[in-house]
Short mmCIF file of C-alpha atoms in Angstrom, two decimals:
data_model
loop_
_atom_site.label_atom_id
_atom_site.label_comp_id
_atom_site.label_asym_id
_atom_site.label_seq_id
_atom_site.Cartn_x
_atom_site.Cartn_y
_atom_site.Cartn_z
CA UNK A 1 -1.37 78.95 95.62
CA UNK A 2 0.67 81.75 97.42
CA UNK A 3 3.95 79.34 97.54
CA UNK A 4 2.91 77.77 94.01
CA UNK A 5 3.25 81.33 92.64
CA UNK A 6 6.77 81.93 94.63
CA UNK A 7 7.92 79.05 93.26
CA UNK A 8 7.10 79.12 89.55
CA UNK A 9 8.75 82.82 90.12
CA UNK A 10 11.68 81.85 91.51
CA UNK A 11 12.19 79.29 88.69
CA UNK A 12 12.25 82.02 86.27
CA UNK A 13 15.32 83.99 87.20
CA UNK A 14 17.73 81.79 85.65
CA UNK A 15 15.99 81.33 82.68
CA UNK A 16 15.96 85.01 82.12
CA UNK A 17 19.81 85.52 82.84
CA UNK A 18 20.23 82.75 80.67
CA UNK A 19 18.21 84.70 77.90
CA UNK A 20 19.97 87.87 78.47
CA UNK A 21 23.40 86.30 77.66
CA UNK A 22 21.58 84.36 74.32
CA UNK A 23 20.11 87.88 73.12
CA UNK A 24 23.38 89.64 73.96
CA UNK A 25 25.72 87.11 71.95
CA UNK A 26 23.38 86.61 69.09
CA UNK A 27 23.08 90.41 68.69
CA UNK A 28 26.92 90.54 68.75
CA UNK A 29 27.19 87.78 65.98
CA UNK A 30 25.02 89.73 63.33
CA UNK A 31 27.00 90.82 60.22
CA UNK A 32 27.69 94.66 59.93
CA UNK A 33 29.44 96.96 62.15
CA UNK A 34 27.10 99.38 63.73
CA UNK A 35 29.53 101.65 64.52
CA UNK A 36 29.98 102.26 60.54
CA UNK A 37 26.28 102.04 60.07
CA UNK A 38 25.63 104.87 62.87
CA UNK A 39 28.49 107.01 61.07
CA UNK A 40 27.71 106.43 57.32
CA UNK A 41 29.85 105.12 54.74
CA UNK A 42 31.32 108.29 53.77
CA UNK A 43 32.79 108.72 57.72
CA UNK A 44 36.56 108.53 58.00
CA UNK A 45 38.15 105.31 60.23
CA UNK A 46 39.31 107.57 62.88
CA UNK A 47 35.44 108.87 63.49
CA UNK A 48 34.09 105.35 63.04
CA UNK A 49 36.66 104.34 65.97
CA UNK A 50 35.70 106.98 67.94
CA UNK A 51 32.04 106.11 67.75
CA UNK A 52 33.18 102.44 68.40
CA UNK A 53 34.72 103.62 71.87
CA UNK A 54 32.04 105.93 72.53
CA UNK A 55 29.15 102.65 72.52
CA UNK A 56 31.92 100.36 74.52
CA UNK A 57 32.16 98.09 71.31
CA UNK A 58 35.82 98.05 71.50
CA UNK A 59 35.99 96.29 74.89
CA UNK A 60 35.82 92.64 75.28
CA UNK A 61 32.32 90.95 75.68
CA UNK A 62 32.38 89.74 78.89
CA UNK A 63 32.57 93.43 79.71
CA UNK A 64 30.49 94.62 77.13
CA UNK A 65 28.09 92.04 78.92
CA UNK A 66 28.59 93.43 82.10
CA UNK A 67 28.01 97.31 81.00
CA UNK A 68 24.63 95.80 79.56
CA UNK A 69 23.70 94.00 82.90
CA UNK A 70 24.43 96.70 85.23
CA UNK A 71 22.38 99.24 82.96
CA UNK A 72 19.19 96.36 82.68
CA UNK A 73 19.15 96.30 86.43
CA UNK A 74 18.53 99.74 86.33
CA UNK A 75 16.06 99.41 83.65
CA UNK A 76 18.36 101.14 81.31
CA UNK A 77 17.83 98.92 77.79
CA UNK A 78 20.44 101.26 76.26
CA UNK A 79 20.05 104.17 73.27
CA UNK A 80 18.73 102.96 70.25
CA UNK A 81 20.93 103.96 67.31
CA UNK A 82 18.42 104.11 64.51
CA UNK A 83 16.11 106.19 66.14
CA UNK A 84 18.19 108.21 68.79
CA UNK A 85 16.31 107.41 71.75
CA UNK A 86 16.13 104.78 74.68
CA UNK A 87 14.76 101.61 73.66
CA UNK A 88 12.64 101.39 76.45
CA UNK A 89 10.89 104.28 75.63
CA UNK A 90 10.73 102.76 71.93
CA UNK A 91 9.04 99.94 73.03
CA UNK A 92 7.17 101.56 75.55
CA UNK A 93 5.43 103.66 72.49
CA UNK A 94 4.92 100.24 70.08
CA UNK A 95 4.12 97.85 72.88
CA UNK A 96 0.16 98.28 72.44
CA UNK A 97 -0.07 98.32 68.95
CA UNK A 98 1.47 95.03 69.14
CA UNK A 99 -0.39 94.13 72.19
CA UNK A 100 -3.69 95.32 70.81
CA UNK A 101 -3.38 93.27 67.62
CA UNK A 102 -1.81 89.89 69.42
CA UNK A 103 -5.13 90.22 71.43
CA UNK A 104 -7.57 90.42 68.79
CA UNK A 105 -6.10 87.84 66.95
CA UNK A 106 -6.22 85.35 69.94
CA UNK A 107 -9.70 86.38 70.56
CA UNK A 108 -10.53 85.50 67.16
CA UNK A 109 -9.00 82.06 67.35
CA UNK A 110 -10.47 81.02 70.40
CA UNK A 111 -13.77 82.36 69.12
CA UNK A 112 -13.51 80.23 66.29
CA UNK A 113 -11.61 77.38 67.65
CA UNK A 114 -13.00 75.98 70.92
CA UNK A 115 -16.74 75.94 69.72
CA UNK A 116 -15.48 74.60 66.39
CA UNK A 117 -13.35 71.65 68.44
CA UNK A 118 -16.37 71.00 70.66
CA UNK A 119 -18.84 70.35 67.88
CA UNK A 120 -16.73 68.57 65.70
CA UNK A 121 -15.94 65.96 68.70
CA UNK A 122 -19.88 65.93 69.53
CA UNK A 123 -20.85 65.40 65.80
CA UNK A 124 -17.82 63.05 64.99
CA UNK A 125 -17.86 62.08 61.59
CA UNK A 126 -20.76 64.51 60.13
CA UNK A 127 -20.22 67.68 57.83
CA UNK A 128 -19.15 70.02 60.93
CA UNK A 129 -16.58 67.71 61.73
CA UNK A 130 -15.16 67.28 58.01
CA UNK A 131 -15.24 71.01 57.88
CA UNK A 132 -13.05 71.44 60.90
CA UNK A 133 -10.55 69.21 59.64
CA UNK A 134 -10.16 71.32 56.79
CA UNK A 135 -9.95 74.39 58.39
CA UNK A 136 -7.08 72.88 60.60
CA UNK A 137 -5.23 71.32 57.37
CA UNK A 138 -5.80 74.82 55.44
CA UNK A 139 -4.56 76.56 59.01
CA UNK A 140 -1.46 74.53 59.10
CA UNK A 141 -0.77 74.96 55.42
CA UNK A 142 -0.96 78.67 54.86
CA UNK A 143 1.84 80.87 56.87
CA UNK A 144 0.61 84.01 58.39
CA UNK A 145 2.47 86.42 56.06
CA UNK A 146 0.83 84.71 52.93
CA UNK A 147 -2.32 84.66 54.52
CA UNK A 148 -2.04 88.54 55.02
CA UNK A 149 -0.96 89.47 51.35
CA UNK A 150 -3.68 87.13 50.22
CA UNK A 151 -6.00 89.22 52.49
CA UNK A 152 -4.80 92.40 51.27
CA UNK A 153 -5.16 91.57 47.72
CA UNK A 154 -8.67 90.50 47.82
CA UNK A 155 -10.15 92.81 50.39
CA UNK A 156 -8.24 96.26 49.38
CA UNK A 157 -7.02 95.75 45.90
CA UNK A 158 -10.06 93.69 44.35
CA UNK A 159 -13.28 94.60 46.48
CA UNK A 160 -11.99 97.62 48.09
CA UNK A 161 -13.80 96.82 51.09
CA UNK A 162 -10.43 97.27 53.69
CA UNK A 163 -8.49 100.56 54.09
CA UNK A 164 -4.84 100.75 53.01
CA UNK A 165 -2.37 98.30 54.52
CA UNK A 166 -0.51 101.17 56.12
CA UNK A 167 -0.74 102.08 59.95
CA UNK A 168 -3.19 101.66 62.51
CA UNK A 169 -5.65 104.74 61.36
CA UNK A 170 -6.05 106.42 57.84
CA UNK A 171 -3.26 108.74 56.98
CA UNK A 172 -3.70 111.68 58.61
CA UNK A 173 -5.99 110.96 61.26
CA UNK A 174 -5.21 111.73 64.75
CA UNK A 175 -4.93 108.81 66.97
CA UNK A 176 -7.09 109.18 70.79
CA UNK A 177 -5.36 109.94 73.60
CA UNK A 178 -5.21 107.40 76.54
CA UNK A 179 -3.17 104.40 76.97
CA UNK A 180 -2.23 103.66 73.04
CA UNK A 181 -4.86 100.86 72.55
CA UNK A 182 -6.36 102.63 69.82
CA UNK A 183 -9.91 100.76 70.22
CA UNK A 184 -10.41 101.01 73.99
CA UNK A 185 -9.15 104.62 74.07
CA UNK A 186 -11.66 105.49 71.34
CA UNK A 187 -14.46 104.02 72.39
CA UNK A 188 -14.06 105.35 76.20
CA UNK A 189 -14.02 108.68 74.75
CA UNK A 190 -16.82 108.45 72.29
CA UNK A 191 -14.53 109.21 69.34
CA UNK A 192 -16.85 106.68 67.18
CA UNK A 193 -15.22 107.54 64.04
CA UNK A 194 -11.78 107.00 65.26
CA UNK A 195 -12.86 103.64 66.58
CA UNK A 196 -14.79 102.52 63.15
CA UNK A 197 -11.51 103.88 61.27
CA UNK A 198 -9.09 101.55 63.65
CA UNK A 199 -11.49 98.52 63.77
CA UNK A 200 -11.05 98.57 59.92
CA UNK A 201 -7.54 98.69 60.21
CA UNK A 202 -7.35 95.38 62.33
CA UNK A 203 -9.37 93.32 60.92
CA UNK A 204 -7.18 92.08 58.59
CA UNK A 205 -4.12 92.03 60.49
CA UNK A 206 -6.09 90.06 63.17
CA UNK A 207 -7.44 87.49 61.17
CA UNK A 208 -4.19 87.03 59.30
CA UNK A 209 -2.02 86.28 62.79
CA UNK A 210 -5.36 84.54 64.37
CA UNK A 211 -6.12 82.13 61.55
CA UNK A 212 -2.74 79.92 61.83
CA UNK A 213 -3.82 79.52 65.50
CA UNK A 214 -7.23 77.85 64.89
CA UNK A 215 -5.63 74.77 63.47
CA UNK A 216 -3.98 73.79 66.55
CA UNK A 217 -6.78 74.94 69.45
CA UNK A 218 -8.96 73.10 67.41
CA UNK A 219 -7.39 70.04 67.19
CA UNK A 220 -6.33 69.84 70.36
CA UNK A 221 -9.96 71.00 71.70
CA UNK A 222 -11.41 68.27 69.66
CA UNK A 223 -9.04 65.22 70.78
CA UNK A 224 -9.88 66.24 74.39
CA UNK A 225 -13.71 66.43 74.29
CA UNK A 226 -13.71 62.91 71.91
CA UNK A 227 -11.72 61.66 75.05
CA UNK A 228 -14.09 63.16 77.91
CA UNK A 229 -17.15 62.21 75.91
CA UNK A 230 -15.93 58.46 75.74
CA UNK A 231 -15.27 58.80 79.90
CA UNK A 232 -17.06 56.77 82.70
CA UNK A 233 -18.49 59.73 84.14
CA UNK A 234 -19.98 61.40 81.40
CA UNK A 235 -21.61 57.89 80.33
CA UNK A 236 -22.80 58.04 84.11
CA UNK A 237 -24.34 61.72 83.64
CA UNK A 238 -26.00 60.72 80.61
CA UNK A 239 -27.27 57.72 82.24
CA UNK A 240 -28.57 60.17 85.29
CA UNK A 241 -30.29 62.43 82.48
CA UNK A 242 -28.04 65.34 82.04
CA UNK A 243 -28.44 66.49 78.44
CA UNK A 244 -27.59 69.52 76.57
CA UNK A 245 -25.71 72.57 77.82
CA UNK A 246 -25.54 71.21 81.23
CA UNK A 247 -23.84 68.41 80.20
CA UNK A 248 -21.64 69.76 77.69
CA UNK A 249 -20.56 73.25 79.32
CA UNK A 250 -20.10 71.88 83.29
CA UNK A 251 -18.65 68.45 82.53
CA UNK A 252 -17.13 68.11 79.01
CA UNK A 253 -15.88 71.47 78.25
CA UNK A 254 -14.44 72.10 81.55
CA UNK A 255 -12.54 68.82 81.60
CA UNK A 256 -11.49 69.63 77.89
CA UNK A 257 -10.13 72.85 78.72
CA UNK A 258 -6.28 71.97 80.20
CA UNK A 259 -5.00 71.07 76.91
CA UNK A 260 -6.54 73.89 74.97
CA UNK A 261 -5.10 76.29 77.59
CA UNK A 262 -1.70 75.27 77.49
CA UNK A 263 -1.84 75.53 73.68
CA UNK A 264 -3.49 78.95 73.95
CA UNK A 265 -0.36 79.80 75.86
CA UNK A 266 1.83 78.56 73.58
CA UNK A 267 0.18 80.04 70.31
CA UNK A 268 -0.15 83.58 72.25
CA UNK A 269 3.76 83.27 72.56
CA UNK A 270 4.35 82.52 69.33
CA UNK A 271 1.86 85.04 68.12
CA UNK A 272 4.40 87.93 69.67
CA UNK A 273 7.26 86.61 67.73
CA UNK A 274 5.18 85.99 64.61
CA UNK A 275 3.68 89.31 64.52
CA UNK A 276 6.72 90.73 63.02
CA UNK A 277 6.05 89.73 59.64
CA UNK A 278 2.59 90.60 59.80
CA UNK A 279 3.44 94.12 61.02
CA UNK A 280 5.65 94.47 57.92
CA UNK A 281 2.90 93.78 55.58
CA UNK A 282 0.52 96.14 57.31
CA UNK A 283 3.27 98.43 57.99
CA UNK A 284 1.61 98.18 61.54
CA UNK A 285 3.99 100.45 64.08
CA UNK A 286 4.37 97.91 66.50
CA UNK A 287 7.18 96.13 68.44
CA UNK A 288 7.69 93.55 65.33
CA UNK A 289 8.13 96.52 62.97
CA UNK A 290 10.88 97.99 65.44
CA UNK A 291 12.57 94.68 65.42
CA UNK A 292 12.67 94.39 61.53
CA UNK A 293 13.74 97.76 61.01
CA UNK A 294 16.45 97.12 63.59
CA UNK A 295 17.81 93.86 62.41
CA UNK A 296 18.22 95.70 59.02
CA UNK A 297 20.67 98.38 60.86
CA UNK A 298 22.08 96.06 63.18
CA UNK A 299 21.08 97.93 66.16
CA UNK A 300 22.16 95.82 68.94
CA UNK A 301 20.67 97.57 71.68
CA UNK A 302 17.38 97.42 69.85
CA UNK A 303 17.60 93.96 69.24
CA UNK A 304 18.67 93.01 72.68
CA UNK A 305 15.36 94.99 73.96
CA UNK A 306 12.67 93.34 71.94
CA UNK A 307 14.67 89.54 72.38
CA UNK A 308 14.27 90.49 75.80
CA UNK A 309 10.74 91.48 75.62
CA UNK A 310 9.47 88.72 73.85
CA UNK A 311 11.56 86.10 76.54
CA UNK A 312 9.51 87.85 79.68
CA UNK A 313 6.24 87.81 77.28
CA UNK A 314 6.86 83.82 77.10
CA UNK A 315 7.43 83.70 80.41
CA UNK A 316 4.59 85.85 81.94
CA UNK A 317 2.24 83.93 79.62
CA UNK A 318 3.36 80.37 80.48
CA UNK A 319 2.92 81.60 84.26
CA UNK A 320 -0.50 82.69 83.38
CA UNK A 321 -1.31 79.41 81.94
CA UNK A 322 0.22 77.49 85.07
CA UNK A 323 -2.15 79.36 87.30
CA UNK A 324 -5.21 78.69 84.70
CA UNK A 325 -4.16 75.19 85.05
CA UNK A 326 -3.93 74.91 89.16
CA UNK A 327 -7.56 76.90 89.01
CA UNK A 328 -9.03 74.65 86.42
CA UNK A 329 -6.97 71.19 87.75
CA UNK A 330 -5.99 72.04 91.26
CA UNK A 331 -4.14 68.81 91.37
CA UNK A 332 -1.16 70.89 89.41
CA UNK A 333 -0.07 72.66 92.68
CA UNK A 334 1.06 69.69 93.78
CA UNK A 335 3.54 68.86 91.39
#
């Protein structure tokens, strides 16, 4: 297992270098002049040129990239022209909000998709199977941001059950001290009012982000479970007297998991990127909203930092998927 992990980590190094190059070039290709935006539309050409020189934007691209990599090696992602703070600090302050929403959205998707997929395969052709197909089709057809708008309109505008879609807590409420994960921090500190407030605010973003993920996980779990149910060892197990939970949990579900694990990894990586629109709809103060605002202002350093964070998240998720696959199926380590 140790050598397997080392091989996977070494394989990530060239990918990360490639990602930094792509992020750098894409940010430089965005329309607009960051120096002009930073100086203001009323600034003179001399002032704009002075800002451009101070930011190093007057140097060749390869020299700018070299400066960027030097800072990156030291953990310096640069300064945001929009906020005036280091990008690393901006991301660190906003990352818990995004991670908390993604974790709850993924947990919601898995809690619905895994049992639904297994049950639909076991009851193939029955009502639950048709229901799973309907949910899968609905999840593929509805974009997450559109689902978010519909949920806000129904549960906030019409029914009044949900809190205003602004932030993680009610306006004027004080966030709990701790890690930045409001639900965990308020739960640990026993601040039940804050916990209920944070839970109420996260439910709609969680459903909006997690609902589209239900479709692929359900379909893959159903197909994998059908394949397992038709295998010889399951037939032998049934002939040996295995029934109910021991059969489905120990043999069917475990052998259906590898595909679901891979799909979950892909979905969780997608959620980090998909959170941009969800955070925009709910004014969720996370990395996604930070990226959206940075794109509007052509903030090179902030855009590069968010892209790099997304890439590292994807790679870490895929590494975790590989490790889980190697635990579920040890044969993977030999590949």
